[in-house]
mmCIF file of N, CA and C and ligand atoms in Angstrom:
data_model
loop_
_atom_site.group_PDB
_atom_site.id
_atom_site.type_symbol
_atom_site.label_atom_id
_atom_site.label_comp_id
_atom_site.label_asym_id
_atom_site.label_seq_id
_atom_site.Cartn_x
_atom_site.Cartn_y
_atom_site.Cartn_z
ATOM 1 N N MET D 3 4.752 32.295 -16.537
ATOM 2 C CA MET D 3 5.048 33.502 -15.743
ATOM 3 C C MET D 3 4.179 33.535 -14.492
ATOM 4 N N ARG D 4 2.865 33.376 -14.722
ATOM 5 C CA ARG D 4 1.923 33.352 -13.602
ATOM 6 C C ARG D 4 2.278 32.214 -12.648
ATOM 7 N N LYS D 5 2.666 31.091 -13.246
ATOM 8 C CA LYS D 5 2.975 29.913 -12.441
ATOM 9 C C LYS D 5 4.202 30.141 -11.559
ATOM 10 N N SER D 6 5.259 30.718 -12.158
ATOM 11 C CA SER D 6 6.470 30.910 -11.367
ATOM 12 C C SER D 6 6.216 31.924 -10.251
ATOM 13 N N LEU D 7 5.367 32.913 -10.551
ATOM 14 C CA LEU D 7 5.014 33.875 -9.501
ATOM 15 C C LEU D 7 4.263 33.177 -8.379
ATOM 16 N N ARG D 8 3.273 32.348 -8.791
ATOM 17 C CA ARG D 8 2.439 31.677 -7.803
ATOM 18 C C ARG D 8 3.242 30.771 -6.901
ATOM 19 N N ASN D 9 4.323 30.257 -7.404
ATOM 20 C CA ASN D 9 5.082 29.302 -6.611
ATOM 21 C C ASN D 9 6.384 29.887 -6.067
ATOM 22 N N SER D 10 6.486 31.197 -6.125
ATOM 23 C CA SER D 10 7.729 31.820 -5.687
ATOM 24 C C SER D 10 7.820 31.950 -4.174
ATOM 25 N N GLY D 11 6.685 31.760 -3.493
ATOM 26 C CA GLY D 11 6.700 31.892 -2.050
ATOM 27 C C GLY D 11 6.426 33.316 -1.600
ATOM 28 N N THR D 12 6.255 34.229 -2.552
ATOM 29 C CA THR D 12 5.991 35.613 -2.160
ATOM 30 C C THR D 12 4.618 36.072 -2.621
ATOM 31 N N ASP D 13 4.097 35.418 -3.637
ATOM 32 C CA ASP D 13 2.802 35.821 -4.161
ATOM 33 C C ASP D 13 1.692 35.163 -3.338
ATOM 34 N N SER D 14 0.519 35.733 -3.403
ATOM 35 C CA SER D 14 -0.606 35.137 -2.686
ATOM 36 C C SER D 14 -1.156 33.946 -3.454
ATOM 37 N N GLY D 15 -1.502 32.904 -2.739
ATOM 38 C CA GLY D 15 -2.163 31.760 -3.348
ATOM 39 C C GLY D 15 -3.660 31.976 -3.304
ATOM 40 N N LYS D 16 -4.424 30.900 -3.517
ATOM 41 C CA LYS D 16 -5.881 30.960 -3.429
ATOM 42 C C LYS D 16 -6.316 31.372 -2.029
ATOM 43 N N LYS D 17 -7.496 31.896 -1.936
ATOM 44 C CA LYS D 17 -8.128 32.286 -0.677
ATOM 45 C C LYS D 17 -7.306 33.358 0.050
ATOM 46 N N GLY D 18 -6.492 34.099 -0.700
ATOM 47 C CA GLY D 18 -5.765 35.208 -0.117
ATOM 48 C C GLY D 18 -4.626 34.810 0.809
ATOM 49 N N LYS D 19 -4.331 33.523 0.863
ATOM 50 C CA LYS D 19 -3.264 33.066 1.767
ATOM 51 C C LYS D 19 -1.915 33.175 1.093
ATOM 52 N N LYS D 20 -0.963 33.748 1.781
ATOM 53 C CA LYS D 20 0.391 33.720 1.260
ATOM 54 C C LYS D 20 0.964 32.347 1.548
ATOM 55 N N MET D 21 1.802 31.854 0.653
ATOM 56 C CA MET D 21 2.364 30.518 0.873
ATOM 57 C C MET D 21 3.182 30.446 2.146
ATOM 58 N N ALA D 22 3.794 31.583 2.503
ATOM 59 C CA ALA D 22 4.563 31.612 3.742
ATOM 60 C C ALA D 22 3.669 31.311 4.938
ATOM 61 N N GLU D 23 2.368 31.577 4.789
ATOM 62 C CA GLU D 23 1.421 31.355 5.880
ATOM 63 C C GLU D 23 0.716 30.017 5.758
ATOM 64 N N CYS D 24 0.897 29.321 4.648
ATOM 65 C CA CYS D 24 0.201 28.050 4.443
ATOM 66 C C CYS D 24 0.722 27.035 5.461
ATOM 67 N N LEU D 25 -0.208 26.456 6.212
ATOM 68 C CA LEU D 25 0.167 25.527 7.275
ATOM 69 C C LEU D 25 1.010 24.369 6.746
ATOM 70 N N PHE D 26 0.582 23.774 5.646
ATOM 71 C CA PHE D 26 1.321 22.604 5.166
ATOM 72 C C PHE D 26 2.675 22.995 4.563
ATOM 73 N N CYS D 27 2.781 24.193 3.976
ATOM 74 C CA CYS D 27 4.110 24.669 3.546
ATOM 75 C C CYS D 27 5.015 24.833 4.758
ATOM 76 N N ARG D 28 4.440 25.261 5.869
ATOM 77 C CA ARG D 28 5.235 25.423 7.091
ATOM 78 C C ARG D 28 5.649 24.066 7.667
ATOM 79 N N ILE D 29 4.826 23.056 7.462
ATOM 80 C CA ILE D 29 5.232 21.699 7.867
ATOM 81 C C ILE D 29 6.354 21.211 6.941
ATOM 82 N N VAL D 30 6.238 21.506 5.655
ATOM 83 C CA VAL D 30 7.290 21.125 4.697
ATOM 84 C C VAL D 30 8.619 21.758 5.083
ATOM 85 N N SER D 31 8.584 23.026 5.462
ATOM 86 C CA SER D 31 9.834 23.728 5.809
ATOM 87 C C SER D 31 10.237 23.487 7.271
ATOM 88 N N LYS D 32 9.486 22.601 7.939
ATOM 89 C CA LYS D 32 9.784 22.182 9.332
ATOM 90 C C LYS D 32 9.650 23.328 10.341
ATOM 91 N N LYS D 33 8.895 24.363 9.940
ATOM 92 C CA LYS D 33 8.624 25.459 10.887
ATOM 93 C C LYS D 33 7.509 25.071 11.846
ATOM 94 N N VAL D 34 6.666 24.155 11.398
ATOM 95 C CA VAL D 34 5.612 23.596 12.253
ATOM 96 C C VAL D 34 5.902 22.107 12.385
ATOM 97 N N PRO D 35 5.918 21.586 13.614
ATOM 98 C CA PRO D 35 6.233 20.172 13.792
ATOM 99 C C PRO D 35 5.086 19.267 13.350
ATOM 100 N N ALA D 36 5.441 18.076 12.915
ATOM 101 C CA ALA D 36 4.442 17.061 12.554
ATOM 102 C C ALA D 36 5.094 15.702 12.731
ATOM 103 N N LYS D 37 4.249 14.690 12.889
ATOM 104 C CA LYS D 37 4.759 13.316 12.967
ATOM 105 C C LYS D 37 4.945 12.809 11.545
ATOM 106 N N ILE D 38 6.159 13.006 11.030
ATOM 107 C CA ILE D 38 6.434 12.700 9.628
ATOM 108 C C ILE D 38 6.650 11.199 9.446
ATOM 109 N N ILE D 39 5.976 10.649 8.448
ATOM 110 C CA ILE D 39 6.103 9.209 8.199
ATOM 111 C C ILE D 39 6.719 8.911 6.830
ATOM 112 N N TYR D 40 6.829 9.919 5.983
ATOM 113 C CA TYR D 40 7.472 9.738 4.676
ATOM 114 C C TYR D 40 7.998 11.095 4.223
ATOM 115 N N ASP D 41 9.215 11.100 3.694
ATOM 116 C CA ASP D 41 9.836 12.368 3.304
ATOM 117 C C ASP D 41 10.782 12.109 2.148
ATOM 118 N N ASP D 42 10.476 12.634 0.979
ATOM 119 C CA ASP D 42 11.457 12.584 -0.109
ATOM 120 C C ASP D 42 11.526 13.959 -0.762
ATOM 121 N N GLU D 43 12.178 14.028 -1.907
ATOM 122 C CA GLU D 43 12.433 15.324 -2.538
ATOM 123 C C GLU D 43 11.148 16.099 -2.840
ATOM 124 N N ARG D 44 10.106 15.371 -3.210
ATOM 125 C CA ARG D 44 8.901 16.054 -3.698
ATOM 126 C C ARG D 44 7.639 15.834 -2.874
ATOM 127 N N ILE D 45 7.710 14.843 -1.973
ATOM 128 C CA ILE D 45 6.494 14.441 -1.250
ATOM 129 C C ILE D 45 6.777 14.303 0.238
ATOM 130 N N LEU D 46 5.764 14.686 1.034
ATOM 131 C CA LEU D 46 5.855 14.534 2.490
ATOM 132 C C LEU D 46 4.560 13.878 2.971
ATOM 133 N N ALA D 47 4.671 13.013 3.966
ATOM 134 C CA ALA D 47 3.467 12.443 4.591
ATOM 135 C C ALA D 47 3.630 12.512 6.091
ATOM 136 N N PHE D 48 2.514 12.764 6.767
ATOM 137 C CA PHE D 48 2.548 12.894 8.230
ATOM 138 C C PHE D 48 1.188 12.487 8.790
ATOM 139 N N GLU D 49 1.191 12.216 10.105
ATOM 140 C CA GLU D 49 -0.036 11.809 10.771
ATOM 141 C C GLU D 49 -0.985 13.003 10.876
ATOM 142 N N ASP D 50 -2.278 12.757 10.642
ATOM 143 C CA ASP D 50 -3.264 13.821 10.829
ATOM 144 C C ASP D 50 -3.380 14.135 12.329
ATOM 145 N N ILE D 51 -3.439 15.407 12.654
ATOM 146 C CA ILE D 51 -3.462 15.847 14.050
ATOM 147 C C ILE D 51 -4.795 15.510 14.736
ATOM 148 N N ASN D 52 -5.830 15.263 13.933
ATOM 149 C CA ASN D 52 -7.167 14.981 14.469
ATOM 150 C C ASN D 52 -7.726 13.730 13.780
ATOM 151 N N PRO D 53 -7.149 12.567 14.135
ATOM 152 C CA PRO D 53 -7.444 11.356 13.362
ATOM 153 C C PRO D 53 -8.916 10.940 13.410
ATOM 154 N N GLN D 54 -9.429 10.551 12.251
ATOM 155 C CA GLN D 54 -10.823 10.121 12.108
ATOM 156 C C GLN D 54 -10.936 8.612 11.956
ATOM 157 N N ALA D 55 -9.832 7.928 12.078
ATOM 158 C CA ALA D 55 -9.793 6.469 11.955
ATOM 159 C C ALA D 55 -8.493 6.004 12.612
ATOM 160 N N PRO D 56 -8.374 4.712 12.935
ATOM 161 C CA PRO D 56 -7.131 4.225 13.552
ATOM 162 C C PRO D 56 -5.885 4.601 12.745
ATOM 163 N N VAL D 57 -6.007 4.574 11.433
ATOM 164 C CA VAL D 57 -4.938 5.111 10.573
ATOM 165 C C VAL D 57 -5.499 6.340 9.866
ATOM 166 N N HIS D 58 -4.841 7.461 10.051
ATOM 167 C CA HIS D 58 -5.236 8.687 9.340
ATOM 168 C C HIS D 58 -3.975 9.513 9.096
ATOM 169 N N ALA D 59 -3.490 9.443 7.882
ATOM 170 C CA ALA D 59 -2.285 10.180 7.500
ATOM 171 C C ALA D 59 -2.607 11.083 6.316
ATOM 172 N N LEU D 60 -1.759 12.064 6.107
ATOM 173 C CA LEU D 60 -1.915 12.991 4.986
ATOM 174 C C LEU D 60 -0.673 12.916 4.114
ATOM 175 N N VAL D 61 -0.883 12.876 2.808
ATOM 176 C CA VAL D 61 0.239 12.875 1.858
ATOM 177 C C VAL D 61 0.135 14.148 1.038
ATOM 178 N N ILE D 62 1.205 14.906 0.983
ATOM 179 C CA ILE D 62 1.155 16.206 0.292
ATOM 180 C C ILE D 62 2.350 16.357 -0.657
ATOM 181 N N PRO D 63 2.144 17.137 -1.723
ATOM 182 C CA PRO D 63 3.304 17.533 -2.527
ATOM 183 C C PRO D 63 4.043 18.632 -1.773
ATOM 184 N N LYS D 64 5.353 18.657 -1.855
ATOM 185 C CA LYS D 64 6.083 19.754 -1.209
ATOM 186 C C LYS D 64 5.811 21.076 -1.921
ATOM 187 N N LYS D 65 5.517 20.972 -3.197
ATOM 188 C CA LYS D 65 5.135 22.166 -3.962
ATOM 189 C C LYS D 65 3.760 22.642 -3.508
ATOM 190 N N HIS D 66 3.605 23.922 -3.328
ATOM 191 C CA HIS D 66 2.299 24.454 -2.944
ATOM 192 C C HIS D 66 1.349 24.442 -4.132
ATOM 193 N N ILE D 67 0.288 23.636 -4.002
ATOM 194 C CA ILE D 67 -0.826 23.648 -4.966
ATOM 195 C C ILE D 67 -2.071 23.798 -4.088
ATOM 196 N N SER D 68 -2.860 24.825 -4.295
ATOM 197 C CA SER D 68 -3.937 25.143 -3.347
ATOM 198 C C SER D 68 -5.047 24.096 -3.325
ATOM 199 N N THR D 69 -5.560 23.747 -4.489
ATOM 200 C CA THR D 69 -6.656 22.774 -4.570
ATOM 201 C C THR D 69 -6.446 21.903 -5.804
ATOM 202 N N THR D 70 -7.284 20.871 -5.929
ATOM 203 C CA THR D 70 -7.195 20.015 -7.126
ATOM 204 C C THR D 70 -7.477 20.827 -8.395
ATOM 205 N N LEU D 71 -8.178 21.945 -8.235
ATOM 206 C CA LEU D 71 -8.492 22.780 -9.403
ATOM 207 C C LEU D 71 -7.268 23.535 -9.910
ATOM 208 N N ASP D 72 -6.212 23.544 -9.116
ATOM 209 C CA ASP D 72 -4.998 24.285 -9.477
ATOM 210 C C ASP D 72 -3.890 23.379 -10.003
ATOM 211 N N ILE D 73 -4.211 22.087 -10.182
ATOM 212 C CA ILE D 73 -3.208 21.153 -10.712
ATOM 213 C C ILE D 73 -2.986 21.468 -12.188
ATOM 214 N N GLU D 74 -1.735 21.641 -12.562
ATOM 215 C CA GLU D 74 -1.419 21.995 -13.942
ATOM 216 C C GLU D 74 -0.751 20.822 -14.641
ATOM 217 N N ASP D 75 -0.621 20.924 -15.958
ATOM 218 C CA ASP D 75 -0.050 19.819 -16.739
ATOM 219 C C ASP D 75 1.276 19.356 -16.158
ATOM 220 N N GLU D 76 2.100 20.291 -15.769
ATOM 221 C CA GLU D 76 3.437 19.935 -15.276
ATOM 222 C C GLU D 76 3.377 19.187 -13.939
ATOM 223 N N ASP D 77 2.211 19.181 -13.297
ATOM 224 C CA ASP D 77 2.071 18.506 -12.002
ATOM 225 C C ASP D 77 1.600 17.062 -12.127
ATOM 226 N N ASN D 78 1.277 16.625 -13.333
ATOM 227 C CA ASN D 78 0.640 15.314 -13.482
ATOM 228 C C ASN D 78 1.494 14.175 -12.927
ATOM 229 N N GLU D 79 2.789 14.207 -13.169
ATOM 230 C CA GLU D 79 3.654 13.143 -12.649
ATOM 231 C C GLU D 79 3.674 13.194 -11.113
ATOM 232 N N LEU D 80 3.757 14.397 -10.590
ATOM 233 C CA LEU D 80 3.776 14.591 -9.136
ATOM 234 C C LEU D 80 2.505 14.035 -8.492
ATOM 235 N N ILE D 81 1.371 14.292 -9.104
ATOM 236 C CA ILE D 81 0.099 13.803 -8.539
ATOM 237 C C ILE D 81 0.047 12.279 -8.616
ATOM 238 N N GLY D 82 0.580 11.717 -9.686
ATOM 239 C CA GLY D 82 0.674 10.252 -9.772
ATOM 240 C C GLY D 82 1.533 9.692 -8.654
ATOM 241 N N LEU D 83 2.659 10.326 -8.410
ATOM 242 C CA LEU D 83 3.555 9.902 -7.323
ATOM 243 C C LEU D 83 2.875 10.015 -5.966
ATOM 244 N N LEU D 84 2.039 11.029 -5.834
ATOM 245 C CA LEU D 84 1.325 11.249 -4.575
ATOM 246 C C LEU D 84 0.421 10.037 -4.273
ATOM 247 N N PHE D 85 -0.320 9.591 -5.277
ATOM 248 C CA PHE D 85 -1.200 8.429 -5.079
ATOM 249 C C PHE D 85 -0.384 7.153 -4.879
ATOM 250 N N GLN D 86 0.699 7.024 -5.620
ATOM 251 C CA GLN D 86 1.542 5.833 -5.455
ATOM 252 C C GLN D 86 2.111 5.788 -4.034
ATOM 253 N N THR D 87 2.532 6.944 -3.527
ATOM 254 C CA THR D 87 3.079 7.017 -2.172
ATOM 255 C C THR D 87 2.003 6.696 -1.141
ATOM 256 N N ALA D 88 0.786 7.162 -1.380
ATOM 257 C CA ALA D 88 -0.318 6.840 -0.465
ATOM 258 C C ALA D 88 -0.487 5.325 -0.381
ATOM 259 N N GLY D 89 -0.407 4.652 -1.504
ATOM 260 C CA GLY D 89 -0.521 3.184 -1.503
ATOM 261 C C GLY D 89 0.610 2.530 -0.727
ATOM 262 N N LYS D 90 1.821 3.038 -0.911
ATOM 263 C CA LYS D 90 2.978 2.483 -0.184
ATOM 264 C C LYS D 90 2.793 2.648 1.318
ATOM 265 N N ILE D 91 2.304 3.801 1.724
ATOM 266 C CA ILE D 91 2.091 4.055 3.155
ATOM 267 C C ILE D 91 1.007 3.125 3.694
ATOM 268 N N ALA D 92 -0.060 2.935 2.924
ATOM 269 C CA ALA D 92 -1.128 2.011 3.346
ATOM 270 C C ALA D 92 -0.552 0.610 3.551
ATOM 271 N N LYS D 93 0.341 0.190 2.670
ATOM 272 C CA LYS D 93 0.981 -1.130 2.836
ATOM 273 C C LYS D 93 1.804 -1.158 4.109
ATOM 274 N N GLU D 94 2.599 -0.119 4.309
ATOM 275 C CA GLU D 94 3.449 -0.065 5.513
ATOM 276 C C GLU D 94 2.627 -0.036 6.788
ATOM 277 N N LYS D 95 1.467 0.586 6.721
ATOM 278 C CA LYS D 95 0.586 0.675 7.897
ATOM 279 C C LYS D 95 -0.219 -0.604 8.105
ATOM 280 N N GLY D 96 -0.118 -1.537 7.148
ATOM 281 C CA GLY D 96 -0.799 -2.828 7.296
ATOM 282 C C GLY D 96 -2.294 -2.793 7.010
ATOM 283 N N ILE D 97 -2.744 -1.796 6.241
ATOM 284 C CA ILE D 97 -4.180 -1.696 5.951
ATOM 285 C C ILE D 97 -4.502 -1.942 4.477
ATOM 286 N N ALA D 98 -3.474 -2.224 3.681
ATOM 287 C CA ALA D 98 -3.680 -2.308 2.229
ATOM 288 C C ALA D 98 -4.611 -3.463 1.855
ATOM 289 N N GLU D 99 -4.389 -4.634 2.435
ATOM 290 C CA GLU D 99 -5.191 -5.799 2.064
ATOM 291 C C GLU D 99 -6.634 -5.673 2.543
ATOM 292 N N ARG D 100 -6.808 -5.174 3.758
ATOM 293 C CA ARG D 100 -8.159 -5.018 4.305
ATOM 294 C C ARG D 100 -8.940 -3.976 3.522
ATOM 295 N N GLY D 101 -8.236 -2.932 3.135
ATOM 296 C CA GLY D 101 -8.875 -1.840 2.409
ATOM 297 C C GLY D 101 -8.703 -0.532 3.144
ATOM 298 N N PHE D 102 -8.673 0.510 2.391
ATOM 299 C CA PHE D 102 -8.488 1.845 2.969
ATOM 300 C C PHE D 102 -9.133 2.852 2.040
ATOM 301 N N ARG D 103 -9.249 4.070 2.508
ATOM 302 C CA ARG D 103 -9.887 5.106 1.701
ATOM 303 C C ARG D 103 -8.943 6.281 1.497
ATOM 304 N N LEU D 104 -8.877 6.755 0.262
ATOM 305 C CA LEU D 104 -8.131 7.979 -0.051
ATOM 306 C C LEU D 104 -9.150 9.072 -0.323
ATOM 307 N N VAL D 105 -9.006 10.190 0.363
ATOM 308 C CA VAL D 105 -9.968 11.297 0.236
ATOM 309 C C VAL D 105 -9.207 12.569 -0.114
ATOM 310 N N VAL D 106 -9.741 13.281 -1.089
ATOM 311 C CA VAL D 106 -9.187 14.598 -1.429
ATOM 312 C C VAL D 106 -10.352 15.589 -1.458
ATOM 313 N N ASN D 107 -10.424 16.448 -0.483
ATOM 314 C CA ASN D 107 -11.496 17.440 -0.419
ATOM 315 C C ASN D 107 -11.119 18.665 -1.239
ATOM 316 N N THR D 108 -12.109 19.187 -1.966
ATOM 317 C CA THR D 108 -11.863 20.391 -2.757
ATOM 318 C C THR D 108 -12.906 21.455 -2.431
ATOM 319 N N ASN D 109 -12.426 22.542 -1.895
ATOM 320 C CA ASN D 109 -13.239 23.725 -1.573
ATOM 321 C C ASN D 109 -14.246 23.480 -0.449
ATOM 322 N N GLN D 110 -15.008 24.503 -0.182
ATOM 323 C CA GLN D 110 -15.736 24.616 1.083
ATOM 324 C C GLN D 110 -16.749 23.509 1.339
ATOM 325 N N GLU D 111 -17.624 23.229 0.389
ATOM 326 C CA GLU D 111 -18.698 22.266 0.669
ATOM 327 C C GLU D 111 -18.173 20.857 0.864
ATOM 328 N N ALA D 112 -16.996 20.587 0.340
ATOM 329 C CA ALA D 112 -16.384 19.268 0.552
ATOM 330 C C ALA D 112 -15.660 19.209 1.886
ATOM 331 N N GLY D 113 -15.484 20.372 2.515
ATOM 332 C CA GLY D 113 -14.843 20.412 3.820
ATOM 333 C C GLY D 113 -13.353 20.676 3.779
ATOM 334 N N GLN D 114 -12.851 21.214 2.659
ATOM 335 C CA GLN D 114 -11.415 21.527 2.632
ATOM 336 C C GLN D 114 -11.131 22.669 3.593
ATOM 337 N N THR D 115 -10.205 22.452 4.495
ATOM 338 C CA THR D 115 -9.844 23.488 5.469
ATOM 339 C C THR D 115 -8.413 23.975 5.286
ATOM 340 N N VAL D 116 -7.574 23.139 4.707
ATOM 341 C CA VAL D 116 -6.188 23.543 4.443
ATOM 342 C C VAL D 116 -6.014 23.595 2.930
ATOM 343 N N TYR D 117 -5.705 24.796 2.444
ATOM 344 C CA TYR D 117 -5.641 24.998 0.989
ATOM 345 C C TYR D 117 -4.239 24.727 0.462
ATOM 346 N N HIS D 118 -3.846 23.463 0.622
ATOM 347 C CA HIS D 118 -2.616 22.897 0.055
ATOM 348 C C HIS D 118 -2.995 21.442 -0.205
ATOM 349 N N VAL D 119 -3.008 21.064 -1.474
ATOM 350 C CA VAL D 119 -3.528 19.737 -1.864
ATOM 351 C C VAL D 119 -2.974 18.628 -0.971
ATOM 352 N N HIS D 120 -3.868 17.763 -0.504
ATOM 353 C CA HIS D 120 -3.450 16.634 0.334
ATOM 354 C C HIS D 120 -4.396 15.474 0.139
ATOM 355 N N ILE D 121 -3.833 14.282 0.214
ATOM 356 C CA ILE D 121 -4.640 13.060 0.194
ATOM 357 C C ILE D 121 -4.731 12.555 1.626
ATOM 358 N N HIS D 122 -5.962 12.353 2.088
ATOM 359 C CA HIS D 122 -6.162 11.683 3.372
ATOM 360 C C HIS D 122 -6.067 10.172 3.128
ATOM 361 N N ILE D 123 -5.299 9.487 3.941
ATOM 362 C CA ILE D 123 -5.284 8.017 3.948
ATOM 363 C C ILE D 123 -6.023 7.598 5.219
ATOM 364 N N LEU D 124 -7.143 6.937 5.039
ATOM 365 C CA LEU D 124 -7.967 6.524 6.181
ATOM 366 C C LEU D 124 -8.128 5.016 6.166
ATOM 367 N N GLY D 125 -7.931 4.394 7.318
ATOM 368 C CA GLY D 125 -8.095 2.942 7.368
ATOM 369 C C GLY D 125 -8.032 2.419 8.781
ATOM 370 N N GLY D 126 -8.142 1.100 8.877
ATOM 371 C CA GLY D 126 -8.105 0.463 10.184
ATOM 372 C C GLY D 126 -9.483 0.267 10.785
ATOM 373 N N ARG D 127 -10.501 0.674 10.072
ATOM 374 C CA ARG D 127 -11.896 0.418 10.467
ATOM 375 C C ARG D 127 -12.737 0.347 9.203
ATOM 376 N N HIS D 128 -13.969 -0.137 9.367
ATOM 377 C CA HIS D 128 -14.852 -0.201 8.204
ATOM 378 C C HIS D 128 -15.261 1.209 7.783
ATOM 379 N N MET D 129 -15.173 1.486 6.513
ATOM 380 C CA MET D 129 -15.553 2.804 5.995
ATOM 381 C C MET D 129 -16.999 2.768 5.497
ATOM 382 N N HIS D 130 -17.724 3.791 5.811
ATOM 383 C CA HIS D 130 -19.142 3.848 5.426
ATOM 384 C C HIS D 130 -19.312 4.476 4.051
ATOM 385 N N TRP D 131 -20.404 4.060 3.412
ATOM 386 C CA TRP D 131 -20.762 4.663 2.120
ATOM 387 C C TRP D 131 -22.266 4.818 2.045
ATOM 388 N N PRO D 132 -22.828 5.922 1.630
ATOM 389 C CA PRO D 132 -22.112 7.126 1.168
ATOM 390 C C PRO D 132 -21.413 7.840 2.323
ATOM 391 N N PRO D 133 -20.338 8.542 2.011
ATOM 392 C CA PRO D 133 -19.616 9.278 3.054
ATOM 393 C C PRO D 133 -20.465 10.460 3.529
ATOM 394 N N GLY D 134 -20.214 10.913 4.728
ATOM 395 C CA GLY D 134 -20.999 12.012 5.288
ATOM 396 C C GLY D 134 -20.652 13.356 4.691
HETATM 397 P P1 AMP Z 24 -9.113 19.061 4.864
HETATM 398 O O1 AMP Z 24 -10.246 19.389 5.820
HETATM 399 O O2 AMP Z 24 -9.435 18.030 3.814
HETATM 400 O O3 AMP Z 24 -8.525 20.331 4.277
HETATM 401 O O4 AMP Z 24 -8.004 18.361 5.745
HETATM 402 C C1 AMP Z 24 -7.128 19.063 6.567
HETATM 403 C C2 AMP Z 24 -6.621 18.091 7.581
HETATM 404 O O5 AMP Z 24 -5.460 18.617 8.163
HETATM 405 C C3 AMP Z 24 -7.611 17.806 8.728
HETATM 406 O O6 AMP Z 24 -7.903 16.414 8.778
HETATM 407 C C4 AMP Z 24 -6.856 18.279 9.970
HETATM 408 O O7 AMP Z 24 -7.069 17.453 11.087
HETATM 409 C C5 AMP Z 24 -5.409 18.219 9.498
HETATM 410 N N1 AMP Z 24 -4.493 19.109 10.186
HETATM 411 C C6 AMP Z 24 -4.700 20.405 10.508
HETATM 412 N N2 AMP Z 24 -3.612 20.912 11.114
HETATM 413 C C7 AMP Z 24 -2.701 19.917 11.169
HETATM 414 C C8 AMP Z 24 -1.379 19.811 11.692
HETATM 415 N N3 AMP Z 24 -0.762 20.851 12.254
HETATM 416 N N4 AMP Z 24 -0.745 18.628 11.585
HETATM 417 C C9 AMP Z 24 -1.357 17.568 11.025
HETATM 418 N N5 AMP Z 24 -2.597 17.604 10.504
HETATM 419 C C10 AMP Z 24 -3.265 18.763 10.582
HETATM 420 ZN ZN1 ZN Z 25 1.214 25.281 0.967
#
């Protein structure tokens, strides 16, 4: 019940944001433009607007999930597909063999700014460790 309400598009998500106002939901519904590089029934990927590496794309579920802490049992297959799609995109971008980094920020101290789960695909340069 709580779940269907949360995903109905009318209830408030985490951080007081309505899904109608969620930036990435608006990209999913094509109300906000993005350079889309992958689009299927459940997953969307697009170029990051502020790239931190020669390759910097974001892969998101079309379903609104605010953070990794909000992933539910029924989402497990979707999250698996999300990572599989990230790998496919890395191959298409020609960075798979050299290596690339997948980043998922959760909440404030990790630097999450958009509260709709997304995987950053970063590559095309050497990645530092530990990350900043
Ligand atoms: P995070 O800080 O992990 O929540 O990542 C959010 C990412 O979304 C940042 O890397 C931003 O550059 C990116 N971003 C913000 N607005 C847009 C947009 N309109 N289109 C594409 N990427 C965006
Ligand atoms: Zn959203």
